[in-house]
PDB file of C-alpha atoms in Angstrom:
ATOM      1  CA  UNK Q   1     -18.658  48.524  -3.868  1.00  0.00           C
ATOM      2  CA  UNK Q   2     -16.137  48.078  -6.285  1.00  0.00           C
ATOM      3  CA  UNK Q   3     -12.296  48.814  -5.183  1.00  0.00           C
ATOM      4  CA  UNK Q   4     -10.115  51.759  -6.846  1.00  0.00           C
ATOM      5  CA  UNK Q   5      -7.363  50.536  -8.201  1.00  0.00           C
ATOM      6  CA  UNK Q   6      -3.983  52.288  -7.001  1.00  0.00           C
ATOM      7  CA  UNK Q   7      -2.797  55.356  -9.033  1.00  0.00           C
ATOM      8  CA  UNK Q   8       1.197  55.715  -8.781  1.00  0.00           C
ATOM      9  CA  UNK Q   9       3.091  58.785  -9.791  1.00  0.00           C
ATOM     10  CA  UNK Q  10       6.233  58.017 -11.569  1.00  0.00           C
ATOM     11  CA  UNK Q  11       8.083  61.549 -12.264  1.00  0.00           C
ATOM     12  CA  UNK Q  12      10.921  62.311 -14.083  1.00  0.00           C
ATOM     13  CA  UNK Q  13      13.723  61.277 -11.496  1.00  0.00           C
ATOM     14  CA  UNK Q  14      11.958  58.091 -10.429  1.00  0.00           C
ATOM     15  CA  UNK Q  15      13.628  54.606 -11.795  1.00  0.00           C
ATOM     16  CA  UNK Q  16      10.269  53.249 -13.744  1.00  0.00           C
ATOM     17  CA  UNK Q  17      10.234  56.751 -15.953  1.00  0.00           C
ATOM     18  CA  UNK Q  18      10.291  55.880 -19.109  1.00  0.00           C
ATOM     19  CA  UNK Q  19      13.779  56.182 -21.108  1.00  0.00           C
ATOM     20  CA  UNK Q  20      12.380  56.602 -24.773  1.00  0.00           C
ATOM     21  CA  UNK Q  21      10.118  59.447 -23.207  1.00  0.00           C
ATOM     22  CA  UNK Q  22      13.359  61.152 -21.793  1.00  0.00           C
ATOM     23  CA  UNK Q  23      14.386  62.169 -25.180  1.00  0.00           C
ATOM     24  CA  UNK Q  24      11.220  63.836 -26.643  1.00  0.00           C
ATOM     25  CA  UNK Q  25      10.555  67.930 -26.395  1.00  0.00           C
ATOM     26  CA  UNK Q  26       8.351  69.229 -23.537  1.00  0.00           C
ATOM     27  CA  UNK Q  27       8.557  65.947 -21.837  1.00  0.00           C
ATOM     28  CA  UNK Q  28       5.888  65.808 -18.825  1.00  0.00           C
ATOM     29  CA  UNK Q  29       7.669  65.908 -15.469  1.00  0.00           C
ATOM     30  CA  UNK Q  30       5.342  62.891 -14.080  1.00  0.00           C
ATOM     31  CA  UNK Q  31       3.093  60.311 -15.233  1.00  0.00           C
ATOM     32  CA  UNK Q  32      -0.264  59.244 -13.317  1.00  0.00           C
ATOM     33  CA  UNK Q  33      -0.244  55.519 -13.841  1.00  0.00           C
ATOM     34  CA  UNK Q  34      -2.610  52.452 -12.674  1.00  0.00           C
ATOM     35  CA  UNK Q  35      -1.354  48.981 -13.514  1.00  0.00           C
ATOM     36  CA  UNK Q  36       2.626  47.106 -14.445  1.00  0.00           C
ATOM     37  CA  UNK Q  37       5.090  49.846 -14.275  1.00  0.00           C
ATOM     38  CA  UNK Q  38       7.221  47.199 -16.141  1.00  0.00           C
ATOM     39  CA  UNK Q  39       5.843  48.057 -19.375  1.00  0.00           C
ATOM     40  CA  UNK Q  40       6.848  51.927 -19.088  1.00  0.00           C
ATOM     41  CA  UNK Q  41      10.359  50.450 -19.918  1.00  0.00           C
ATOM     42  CA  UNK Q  42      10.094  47.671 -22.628  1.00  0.00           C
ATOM     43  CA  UNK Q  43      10.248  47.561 -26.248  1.00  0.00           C
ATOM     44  CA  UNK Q  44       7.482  49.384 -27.255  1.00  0.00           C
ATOM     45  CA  UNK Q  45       5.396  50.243 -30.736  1.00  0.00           C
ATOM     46  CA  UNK Q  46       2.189  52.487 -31.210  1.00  0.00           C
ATOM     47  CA  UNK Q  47      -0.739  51.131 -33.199  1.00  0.00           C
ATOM     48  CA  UNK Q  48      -3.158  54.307 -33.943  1.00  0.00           C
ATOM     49  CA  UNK Q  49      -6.249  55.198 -36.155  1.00  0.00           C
ATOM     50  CA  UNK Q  50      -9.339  56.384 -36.957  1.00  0.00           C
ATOM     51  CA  UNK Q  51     -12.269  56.338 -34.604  1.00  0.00           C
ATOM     52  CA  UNK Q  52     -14.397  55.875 -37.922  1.00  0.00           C
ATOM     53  CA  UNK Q  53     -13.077  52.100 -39.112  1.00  0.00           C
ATOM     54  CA  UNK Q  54     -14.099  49.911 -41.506  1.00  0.00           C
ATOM     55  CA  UNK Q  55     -14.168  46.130 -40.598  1.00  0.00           C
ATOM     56  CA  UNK Q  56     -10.810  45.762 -42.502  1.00  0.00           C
ATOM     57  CA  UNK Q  57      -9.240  48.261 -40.041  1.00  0.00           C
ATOM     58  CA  UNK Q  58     -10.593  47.112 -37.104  1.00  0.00           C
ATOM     59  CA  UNK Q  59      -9.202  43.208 -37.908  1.00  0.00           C
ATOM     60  CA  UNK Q  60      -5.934  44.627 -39.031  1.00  0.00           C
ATOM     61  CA  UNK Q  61      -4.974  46.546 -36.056  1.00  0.00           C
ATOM     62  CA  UNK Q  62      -6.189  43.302 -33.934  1.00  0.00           C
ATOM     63  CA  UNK Q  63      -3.978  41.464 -35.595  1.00  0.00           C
ATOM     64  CA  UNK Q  64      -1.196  43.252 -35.522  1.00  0.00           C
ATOM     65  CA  UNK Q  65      -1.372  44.453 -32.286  1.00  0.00           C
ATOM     66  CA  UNK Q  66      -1.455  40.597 -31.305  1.00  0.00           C
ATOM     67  CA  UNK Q  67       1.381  39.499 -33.458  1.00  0.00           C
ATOM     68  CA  UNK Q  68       3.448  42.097 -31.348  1.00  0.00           C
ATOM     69  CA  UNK Q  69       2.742  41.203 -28.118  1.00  0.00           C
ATOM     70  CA  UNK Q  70       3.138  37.700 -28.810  1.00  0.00           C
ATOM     71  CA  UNK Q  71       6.803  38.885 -29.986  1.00  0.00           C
ATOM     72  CA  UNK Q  72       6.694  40.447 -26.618  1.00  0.00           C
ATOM     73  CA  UNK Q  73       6.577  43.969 -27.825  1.00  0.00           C
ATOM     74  CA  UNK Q  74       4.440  46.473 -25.920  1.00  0.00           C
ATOM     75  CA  UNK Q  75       1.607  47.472 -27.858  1.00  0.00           C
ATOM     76  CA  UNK Q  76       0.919  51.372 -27.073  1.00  0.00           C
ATOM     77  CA  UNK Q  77      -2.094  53.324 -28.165  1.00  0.00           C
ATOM     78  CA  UNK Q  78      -4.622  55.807 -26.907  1.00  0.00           C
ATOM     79  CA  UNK Q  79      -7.953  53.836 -25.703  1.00  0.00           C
ATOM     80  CA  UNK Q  80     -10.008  55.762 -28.384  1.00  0.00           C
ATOM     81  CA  UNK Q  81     -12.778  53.495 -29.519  1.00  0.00           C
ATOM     82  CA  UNK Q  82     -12.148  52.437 -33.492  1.00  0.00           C
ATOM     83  CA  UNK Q  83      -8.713  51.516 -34.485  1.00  0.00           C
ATOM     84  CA  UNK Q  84      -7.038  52.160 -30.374  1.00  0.00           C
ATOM     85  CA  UNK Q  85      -9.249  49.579 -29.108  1.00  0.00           C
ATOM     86  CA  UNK Q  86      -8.857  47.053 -30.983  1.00  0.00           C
ATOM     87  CA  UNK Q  87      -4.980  47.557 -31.024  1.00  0.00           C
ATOM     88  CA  UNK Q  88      -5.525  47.151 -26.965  1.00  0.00           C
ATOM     89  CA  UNK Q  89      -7.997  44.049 -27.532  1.00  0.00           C
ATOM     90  CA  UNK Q  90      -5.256  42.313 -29.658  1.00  0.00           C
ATOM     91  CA  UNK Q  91      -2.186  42.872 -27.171  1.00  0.00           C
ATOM     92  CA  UNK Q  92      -3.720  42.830 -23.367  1.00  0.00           C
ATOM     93  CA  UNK Q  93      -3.419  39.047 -23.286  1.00  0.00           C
ATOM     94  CA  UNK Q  94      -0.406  38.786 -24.912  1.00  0.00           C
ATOM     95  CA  UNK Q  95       3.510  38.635 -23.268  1.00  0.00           C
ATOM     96  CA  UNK Q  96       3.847  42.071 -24.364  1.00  0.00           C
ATOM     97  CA  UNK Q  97       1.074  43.729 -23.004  1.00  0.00           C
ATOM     98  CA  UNK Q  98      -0.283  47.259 -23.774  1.00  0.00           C
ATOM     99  CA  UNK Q  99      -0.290  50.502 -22.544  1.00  0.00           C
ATOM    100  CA  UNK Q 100      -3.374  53.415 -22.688  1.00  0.00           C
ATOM    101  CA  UNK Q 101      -2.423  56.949 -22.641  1.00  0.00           C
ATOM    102  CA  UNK Q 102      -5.176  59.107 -21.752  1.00  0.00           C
ATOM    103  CA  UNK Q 103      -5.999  62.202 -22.606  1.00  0.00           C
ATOM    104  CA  UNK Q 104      -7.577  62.697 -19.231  1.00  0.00           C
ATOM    105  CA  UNK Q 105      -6.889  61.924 -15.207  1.00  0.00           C
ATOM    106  CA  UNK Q 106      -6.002  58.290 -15.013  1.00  0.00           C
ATOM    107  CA  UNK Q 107      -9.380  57.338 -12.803  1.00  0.00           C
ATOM    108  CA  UNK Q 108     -11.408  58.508 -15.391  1.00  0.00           C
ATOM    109  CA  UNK Q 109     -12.789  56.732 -18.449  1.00  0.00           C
ATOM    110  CA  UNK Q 110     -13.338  58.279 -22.013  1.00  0.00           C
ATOM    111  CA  UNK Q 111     -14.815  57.054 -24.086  1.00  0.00           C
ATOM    112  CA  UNK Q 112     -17.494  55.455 -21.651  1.00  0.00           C
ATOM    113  CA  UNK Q 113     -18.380  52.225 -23.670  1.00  0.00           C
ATOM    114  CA  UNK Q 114     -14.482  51.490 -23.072  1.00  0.00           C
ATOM    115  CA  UNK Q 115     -15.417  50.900 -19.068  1.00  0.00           C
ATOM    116  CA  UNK Q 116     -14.514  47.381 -19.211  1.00  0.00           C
ATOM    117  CA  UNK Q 117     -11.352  47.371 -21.549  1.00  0.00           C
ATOM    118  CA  UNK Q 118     -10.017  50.134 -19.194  1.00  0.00           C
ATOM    119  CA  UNK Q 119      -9.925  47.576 -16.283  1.00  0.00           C
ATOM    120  CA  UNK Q 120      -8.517  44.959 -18.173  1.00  0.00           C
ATOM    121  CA  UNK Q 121      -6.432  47.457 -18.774  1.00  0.00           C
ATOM    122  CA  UNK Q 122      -5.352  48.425 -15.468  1.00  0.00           C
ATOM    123  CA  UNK Q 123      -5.172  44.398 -14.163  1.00  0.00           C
ATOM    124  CA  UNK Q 124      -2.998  43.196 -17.218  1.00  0.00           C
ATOM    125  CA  UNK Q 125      -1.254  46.239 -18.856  1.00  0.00           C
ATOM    126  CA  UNK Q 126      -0.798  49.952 -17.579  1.00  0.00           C
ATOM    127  CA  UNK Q 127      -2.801  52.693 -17.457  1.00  0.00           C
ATOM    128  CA  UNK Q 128      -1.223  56.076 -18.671  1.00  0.00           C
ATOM    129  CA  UNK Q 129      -1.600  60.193 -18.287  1.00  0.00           C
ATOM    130  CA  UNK Q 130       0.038  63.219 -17.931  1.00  0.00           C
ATOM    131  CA  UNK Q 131      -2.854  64.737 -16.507  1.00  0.00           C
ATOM    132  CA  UNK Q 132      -3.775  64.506 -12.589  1.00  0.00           C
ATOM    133  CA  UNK Q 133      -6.933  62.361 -11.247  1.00  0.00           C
ATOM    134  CA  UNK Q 134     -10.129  63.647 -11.734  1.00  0.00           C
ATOM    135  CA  UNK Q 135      -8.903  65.617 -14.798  1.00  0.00           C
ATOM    136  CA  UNK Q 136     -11.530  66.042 -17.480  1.00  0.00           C
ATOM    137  CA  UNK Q 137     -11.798  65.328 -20.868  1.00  0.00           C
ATOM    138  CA  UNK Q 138     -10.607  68.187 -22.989  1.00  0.00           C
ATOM    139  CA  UNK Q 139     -10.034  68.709 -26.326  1.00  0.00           C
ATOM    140  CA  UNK Q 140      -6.839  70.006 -26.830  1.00  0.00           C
ATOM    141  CA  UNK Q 141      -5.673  67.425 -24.009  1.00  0.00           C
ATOM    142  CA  UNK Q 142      -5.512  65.005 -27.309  1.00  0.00           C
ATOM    143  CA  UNK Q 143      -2.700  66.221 -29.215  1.00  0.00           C
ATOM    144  CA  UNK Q 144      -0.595  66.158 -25.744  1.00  0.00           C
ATOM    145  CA  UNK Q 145      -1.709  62.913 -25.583  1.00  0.00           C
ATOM    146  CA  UNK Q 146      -0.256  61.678 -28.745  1.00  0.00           C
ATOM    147  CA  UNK Q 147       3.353  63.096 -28.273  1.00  0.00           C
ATOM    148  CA  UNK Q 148       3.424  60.802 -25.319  1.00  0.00           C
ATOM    149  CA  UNK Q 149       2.037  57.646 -27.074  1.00  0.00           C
ATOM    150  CA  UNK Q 150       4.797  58.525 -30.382  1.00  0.00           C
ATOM    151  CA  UNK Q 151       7.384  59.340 -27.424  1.00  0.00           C
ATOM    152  CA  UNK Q 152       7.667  56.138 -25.313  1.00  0.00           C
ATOM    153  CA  UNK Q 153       7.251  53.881 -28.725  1.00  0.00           C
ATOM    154  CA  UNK Q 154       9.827  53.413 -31.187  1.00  0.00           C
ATOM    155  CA  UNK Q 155       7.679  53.389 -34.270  1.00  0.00           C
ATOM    156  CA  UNK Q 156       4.588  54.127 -34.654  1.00  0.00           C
ATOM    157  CA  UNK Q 157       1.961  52.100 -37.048  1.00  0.00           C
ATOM    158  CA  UNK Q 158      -1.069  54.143 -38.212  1.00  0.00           C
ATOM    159  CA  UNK Q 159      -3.184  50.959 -39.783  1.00  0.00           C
ATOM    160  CA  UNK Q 160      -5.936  53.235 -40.933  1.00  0.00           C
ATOM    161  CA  UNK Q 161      -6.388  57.116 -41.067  1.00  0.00           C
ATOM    162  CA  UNK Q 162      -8.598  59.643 -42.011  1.00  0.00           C
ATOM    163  CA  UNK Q 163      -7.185  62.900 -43.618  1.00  0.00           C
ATOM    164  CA  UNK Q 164      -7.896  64.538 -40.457  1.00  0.00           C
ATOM    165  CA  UNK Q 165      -7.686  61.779 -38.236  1.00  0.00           C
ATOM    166  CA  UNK Q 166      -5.543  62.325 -34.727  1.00  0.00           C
ATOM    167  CA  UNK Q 167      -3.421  59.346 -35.654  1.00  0.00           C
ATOM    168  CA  UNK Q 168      -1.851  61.750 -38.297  1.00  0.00           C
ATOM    169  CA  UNK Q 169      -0.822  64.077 -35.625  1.00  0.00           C
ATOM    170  CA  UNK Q 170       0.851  61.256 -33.600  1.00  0.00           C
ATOM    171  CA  UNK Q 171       2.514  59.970 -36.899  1.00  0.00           C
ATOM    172  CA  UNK Q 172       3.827  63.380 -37.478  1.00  0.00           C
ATOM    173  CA  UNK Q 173       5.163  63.801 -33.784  1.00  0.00           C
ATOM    174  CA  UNK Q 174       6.911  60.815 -34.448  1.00  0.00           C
ATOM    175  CA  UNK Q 175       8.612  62.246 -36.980  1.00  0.00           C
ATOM    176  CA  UNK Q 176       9.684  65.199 -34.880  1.00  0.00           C
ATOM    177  CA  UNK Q 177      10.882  62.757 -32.276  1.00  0.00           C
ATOM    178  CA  UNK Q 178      12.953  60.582 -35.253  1.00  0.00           C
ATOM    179  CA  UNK Q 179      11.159  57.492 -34.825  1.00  0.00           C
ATOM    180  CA  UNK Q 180       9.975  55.069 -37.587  1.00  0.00           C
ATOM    181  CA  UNK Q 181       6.343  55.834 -38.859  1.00  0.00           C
ATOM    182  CA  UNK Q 182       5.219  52.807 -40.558  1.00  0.00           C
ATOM    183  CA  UNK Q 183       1.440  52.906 -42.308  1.00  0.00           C
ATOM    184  CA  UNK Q 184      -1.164  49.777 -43.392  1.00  0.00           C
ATOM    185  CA  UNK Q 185      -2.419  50.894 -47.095  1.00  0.00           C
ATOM    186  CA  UNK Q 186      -5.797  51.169 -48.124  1.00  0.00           C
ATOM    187  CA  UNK Q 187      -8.478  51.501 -50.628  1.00  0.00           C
ATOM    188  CA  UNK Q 188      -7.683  54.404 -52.529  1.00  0.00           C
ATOM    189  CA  UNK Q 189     -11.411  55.210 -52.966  1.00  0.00           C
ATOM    190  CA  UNK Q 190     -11.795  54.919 -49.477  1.00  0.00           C
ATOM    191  CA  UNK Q 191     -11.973  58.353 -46.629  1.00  0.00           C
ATOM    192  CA  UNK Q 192     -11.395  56.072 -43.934  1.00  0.00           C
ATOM    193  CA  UNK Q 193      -7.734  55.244 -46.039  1.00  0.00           C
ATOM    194  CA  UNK Q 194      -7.091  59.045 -47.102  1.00  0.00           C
ATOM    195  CA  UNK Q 195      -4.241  59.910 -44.403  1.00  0.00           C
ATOM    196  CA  UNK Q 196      -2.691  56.553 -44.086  1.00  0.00           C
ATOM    197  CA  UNK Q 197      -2.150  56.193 -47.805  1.00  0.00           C
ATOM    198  CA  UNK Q 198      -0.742  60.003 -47.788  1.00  0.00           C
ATOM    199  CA  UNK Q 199       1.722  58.995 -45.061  1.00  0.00           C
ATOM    200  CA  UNK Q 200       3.076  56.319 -47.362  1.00  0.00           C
ATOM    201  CA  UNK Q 201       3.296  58.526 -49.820  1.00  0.00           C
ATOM    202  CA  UNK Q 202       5.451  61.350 -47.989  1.00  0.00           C
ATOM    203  CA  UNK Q 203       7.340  58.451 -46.761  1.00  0.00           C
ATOM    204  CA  UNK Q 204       6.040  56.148 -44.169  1.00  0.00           C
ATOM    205  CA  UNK Q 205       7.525  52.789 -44.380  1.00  0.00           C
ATOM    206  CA  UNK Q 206       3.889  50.226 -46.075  1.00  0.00           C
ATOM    207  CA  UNK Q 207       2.736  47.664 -44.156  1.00  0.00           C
ATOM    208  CA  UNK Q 208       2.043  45.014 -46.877  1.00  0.00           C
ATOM    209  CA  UNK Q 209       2.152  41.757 -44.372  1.00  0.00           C
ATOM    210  CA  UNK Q 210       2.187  41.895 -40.203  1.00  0.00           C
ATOM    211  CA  UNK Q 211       4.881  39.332 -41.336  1.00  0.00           C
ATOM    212  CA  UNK Q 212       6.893  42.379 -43.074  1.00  0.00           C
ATOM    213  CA  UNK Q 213       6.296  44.422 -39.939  1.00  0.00           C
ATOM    214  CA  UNK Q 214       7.684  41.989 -37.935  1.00  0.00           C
ATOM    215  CA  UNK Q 215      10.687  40.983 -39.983  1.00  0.00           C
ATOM    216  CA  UNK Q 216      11.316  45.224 -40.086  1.00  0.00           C
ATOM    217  CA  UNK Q 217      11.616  44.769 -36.300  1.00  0.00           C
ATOM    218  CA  UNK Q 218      13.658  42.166 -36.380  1.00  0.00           C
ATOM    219  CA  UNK Q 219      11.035  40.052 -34.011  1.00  0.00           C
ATOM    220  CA  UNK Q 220      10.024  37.071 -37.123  1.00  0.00           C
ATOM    221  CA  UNK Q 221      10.209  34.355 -35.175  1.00  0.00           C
ATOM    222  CA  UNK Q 222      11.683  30.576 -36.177  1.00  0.00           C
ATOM    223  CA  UNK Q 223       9.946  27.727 -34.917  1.00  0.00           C
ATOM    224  CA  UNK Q 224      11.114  25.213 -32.362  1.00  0.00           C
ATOM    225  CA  UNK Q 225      11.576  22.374 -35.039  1.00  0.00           C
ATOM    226  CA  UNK Q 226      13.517  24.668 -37.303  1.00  0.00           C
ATOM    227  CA  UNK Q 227      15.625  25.790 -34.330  1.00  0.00           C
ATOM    228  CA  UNK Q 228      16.381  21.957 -32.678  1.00  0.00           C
ATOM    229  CA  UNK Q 229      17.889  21.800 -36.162  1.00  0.00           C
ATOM    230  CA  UNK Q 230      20.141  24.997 -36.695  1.00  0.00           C
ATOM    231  CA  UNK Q 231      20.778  25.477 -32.714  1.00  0.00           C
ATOM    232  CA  UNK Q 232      23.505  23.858 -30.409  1.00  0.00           C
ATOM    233  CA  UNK Q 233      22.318  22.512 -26.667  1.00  0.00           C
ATOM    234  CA  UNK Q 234      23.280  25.835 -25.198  1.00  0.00           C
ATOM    235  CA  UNK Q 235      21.619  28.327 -27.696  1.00  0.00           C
ATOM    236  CA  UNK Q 236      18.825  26.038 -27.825  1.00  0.00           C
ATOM    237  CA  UNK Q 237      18.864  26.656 -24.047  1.00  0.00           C
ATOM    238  CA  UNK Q 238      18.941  30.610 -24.583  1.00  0.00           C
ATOM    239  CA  UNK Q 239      16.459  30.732 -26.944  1.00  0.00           C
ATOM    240  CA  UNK Q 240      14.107  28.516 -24.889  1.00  0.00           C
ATOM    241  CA  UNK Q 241      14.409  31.172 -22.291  1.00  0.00           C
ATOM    242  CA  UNK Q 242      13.882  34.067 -24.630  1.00  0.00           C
ATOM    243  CA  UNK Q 243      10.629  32.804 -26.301  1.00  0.00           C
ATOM    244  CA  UNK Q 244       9.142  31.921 -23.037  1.00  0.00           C
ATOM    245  CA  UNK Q 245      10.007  35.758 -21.163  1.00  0.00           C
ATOM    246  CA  UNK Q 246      10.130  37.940 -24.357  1.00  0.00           C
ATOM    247  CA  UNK Q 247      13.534  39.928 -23.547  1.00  0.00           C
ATOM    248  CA  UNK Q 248      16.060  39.009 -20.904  1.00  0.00           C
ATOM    249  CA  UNK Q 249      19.575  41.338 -20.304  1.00  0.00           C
ATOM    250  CA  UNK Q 250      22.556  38.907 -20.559  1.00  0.00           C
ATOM    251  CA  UNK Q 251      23.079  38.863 -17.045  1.00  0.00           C
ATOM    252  CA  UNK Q 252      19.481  37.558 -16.562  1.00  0.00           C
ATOM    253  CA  UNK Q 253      20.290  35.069 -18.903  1.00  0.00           C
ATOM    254  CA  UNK Q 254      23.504  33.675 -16.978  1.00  0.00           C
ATOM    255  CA  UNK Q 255      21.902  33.765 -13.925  1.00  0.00           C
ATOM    256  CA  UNK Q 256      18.546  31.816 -15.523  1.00  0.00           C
ATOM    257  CA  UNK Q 257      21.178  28.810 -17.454  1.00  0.00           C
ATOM    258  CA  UNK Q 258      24.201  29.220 -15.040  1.00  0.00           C
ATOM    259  CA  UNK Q 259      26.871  30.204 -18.091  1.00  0.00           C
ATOM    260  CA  UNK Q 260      29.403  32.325 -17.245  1.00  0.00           C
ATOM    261  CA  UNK Q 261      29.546  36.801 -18.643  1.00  0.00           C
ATOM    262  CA  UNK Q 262      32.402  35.786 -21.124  1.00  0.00           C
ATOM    263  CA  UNK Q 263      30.037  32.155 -22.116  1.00  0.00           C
ATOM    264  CA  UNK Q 264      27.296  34.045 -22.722  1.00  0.00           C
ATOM    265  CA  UNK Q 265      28.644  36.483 -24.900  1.00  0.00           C
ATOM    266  CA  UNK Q 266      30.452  34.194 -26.857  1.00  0.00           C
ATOM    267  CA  UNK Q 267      26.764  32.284 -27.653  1.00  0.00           C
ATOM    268  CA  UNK Q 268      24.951  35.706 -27.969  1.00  0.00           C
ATOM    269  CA  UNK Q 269      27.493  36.682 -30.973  1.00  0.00           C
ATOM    270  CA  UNK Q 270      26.645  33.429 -32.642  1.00  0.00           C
ATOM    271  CA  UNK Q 271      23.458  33.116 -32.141  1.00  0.00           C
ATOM    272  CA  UNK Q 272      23.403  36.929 -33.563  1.00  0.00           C
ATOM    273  CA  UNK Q 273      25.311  35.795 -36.049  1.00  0.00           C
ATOM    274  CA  UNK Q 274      22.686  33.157 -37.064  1.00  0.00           C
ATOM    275  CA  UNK Q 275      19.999  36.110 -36.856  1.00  0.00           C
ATOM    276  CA  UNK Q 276      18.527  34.511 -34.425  1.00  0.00           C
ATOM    277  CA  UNK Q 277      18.881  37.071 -31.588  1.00  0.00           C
ATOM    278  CA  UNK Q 278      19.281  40.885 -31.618  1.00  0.00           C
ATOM    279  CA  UNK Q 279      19.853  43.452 -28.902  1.00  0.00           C
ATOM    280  CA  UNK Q 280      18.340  46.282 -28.220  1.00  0.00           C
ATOM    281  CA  UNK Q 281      18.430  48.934 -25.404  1.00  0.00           C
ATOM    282  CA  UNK Q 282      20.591  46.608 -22.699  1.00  0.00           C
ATOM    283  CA  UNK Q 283      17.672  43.671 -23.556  1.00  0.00           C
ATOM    284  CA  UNK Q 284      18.305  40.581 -25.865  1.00  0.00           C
ATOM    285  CA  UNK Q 285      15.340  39.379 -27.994  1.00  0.00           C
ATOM    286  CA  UNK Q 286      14.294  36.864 -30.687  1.00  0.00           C
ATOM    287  CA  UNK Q 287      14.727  37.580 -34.262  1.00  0.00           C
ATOM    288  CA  UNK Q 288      14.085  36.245 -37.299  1.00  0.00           C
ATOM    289  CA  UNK Q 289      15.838  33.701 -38.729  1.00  0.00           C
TER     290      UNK Q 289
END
């Protein structure tokens, strides 16, 4: 017989809760969770659609999903099958990781064919609801759901949207919580591109490369060649550090390469400076060059 995996409830007071989820309205007072609590605090972006995908959809959101993780950004989405699963089948093997929010109990599965990403899920990334185990699958569970997925990303991506499609609602919520809604466009003569096109049309920032996306985030990454050649011993030493981890604090970093606080800031600001680097939230990352 098959071994449950351990469900841990992180509430509101508890260290791993997530900060970006702090400031949202009607934030839950615990989360049931199966898998890396790490993840509930690192850089994070949603990557949402349609259930009903065209092929184009379903490569895109791989894709981008994969570029992200591999940037070491946490890849958050909702485990529906369509556009959510393949954003979670881009990321899971990636630094980043991903992270499911369900719009039912934590031990339970939905949709069913999604079995087997779910314990990928739960053994690489982290598993995540509001609701308790054993909770069934209900309908207005969903929109809850997607305030949580919009609330512990920064931006949200809808990659391709129906004009009814839930991914709408999450874009919107995002929105409400003043984070960046980004959308992939599509076929104009397409249903399955209705609500993503709209969004770009009442605002959303267009998708037009994964390279844009990336270079909006500040995560376009130089190569190692192109960095042995713009980068001194020591930065080369930082950035070696930050490719391989993803995001390190600057106190990680002296204690990984031995600088001293006031070294480290001195080759942080010029390595900033460069745009090679950029801070966010306490963490340094890569950027683009």
């Amino acid at each position: 017989m098959k071994e449950k995996r351990k469900i841990e409830t992180v509430d509101i007071r508890s260290e791993f809760f997530p900060r970006m989820l702090r400031e949202i309205e009607k934030c839950p007072e615990k989360l049931y969770c199966i898998g890396n609590l790490e993840l509930l605090n690192r850089r994070s972006i949603a990557v949402v659609g349609s259930r009903k995908t065209t092929q184009y959809g379903r490569n895109t959101a791989r894709e981008i999903a994969l570029k992200l993780s591999s940037r070491g950004i946490t890849v958050v989405s909702g485990m529906a099958a369509g556009i959510d699963t393949c954003a979670h089948e881009g990321a899971v093997n990636q630094r980043g990781g991903t992270v499911a929010v369900l719009g039912c109990g934590p031990d339970v599965c939905y949709p069913s064919i999604n079995a087997r990403l779910k314990e990928i899920i739960e053994a690489k990334g982290l598993i995540v609801s509001e609701f308790p185990p054993g909770t069934g699958v209900e309908k207005y569970h969903f929109p809850m759901r997607n305030r949580i997925i919009s609330g512990l990303s920064e931006g949200t991506v809808v990659v391709q949207a129906g004009a009814s499609s839930g991914a709408i609602i999450t874009a919107e919520l995002a929105v409400d919580q003043q984070r960046d809604v980004y959308a992939v466009p599509g076929n104009i003569d397409s249903q399955y591109n209705l609500g993503s096109n709209k969004l770009i049309r009442d605002g959303a920032i267009p998708v037009l490369t994964t390279g844009d996306l990336l270079d909006q985030l500040g995560v376009g990454v130089i190569d190692e060649e192109e960095a042995a050649l713009i980068l001194s011993d020591s930065e080369r030493q930082v950035y070696k550090l930050l490719m391989e981890r993803g995001e390190l604090s600057a106190d990680q970093l002296c204690m990984f390469t031995g600088f001293r606080p006031s070294e480290m800031a001195k080759l942080l600001t010029v390595m900033e400076l460069k745009g090679i680097v950029f801070s966010s939230m306490g963490k340094i990352f890569v950027a683009k060059n």
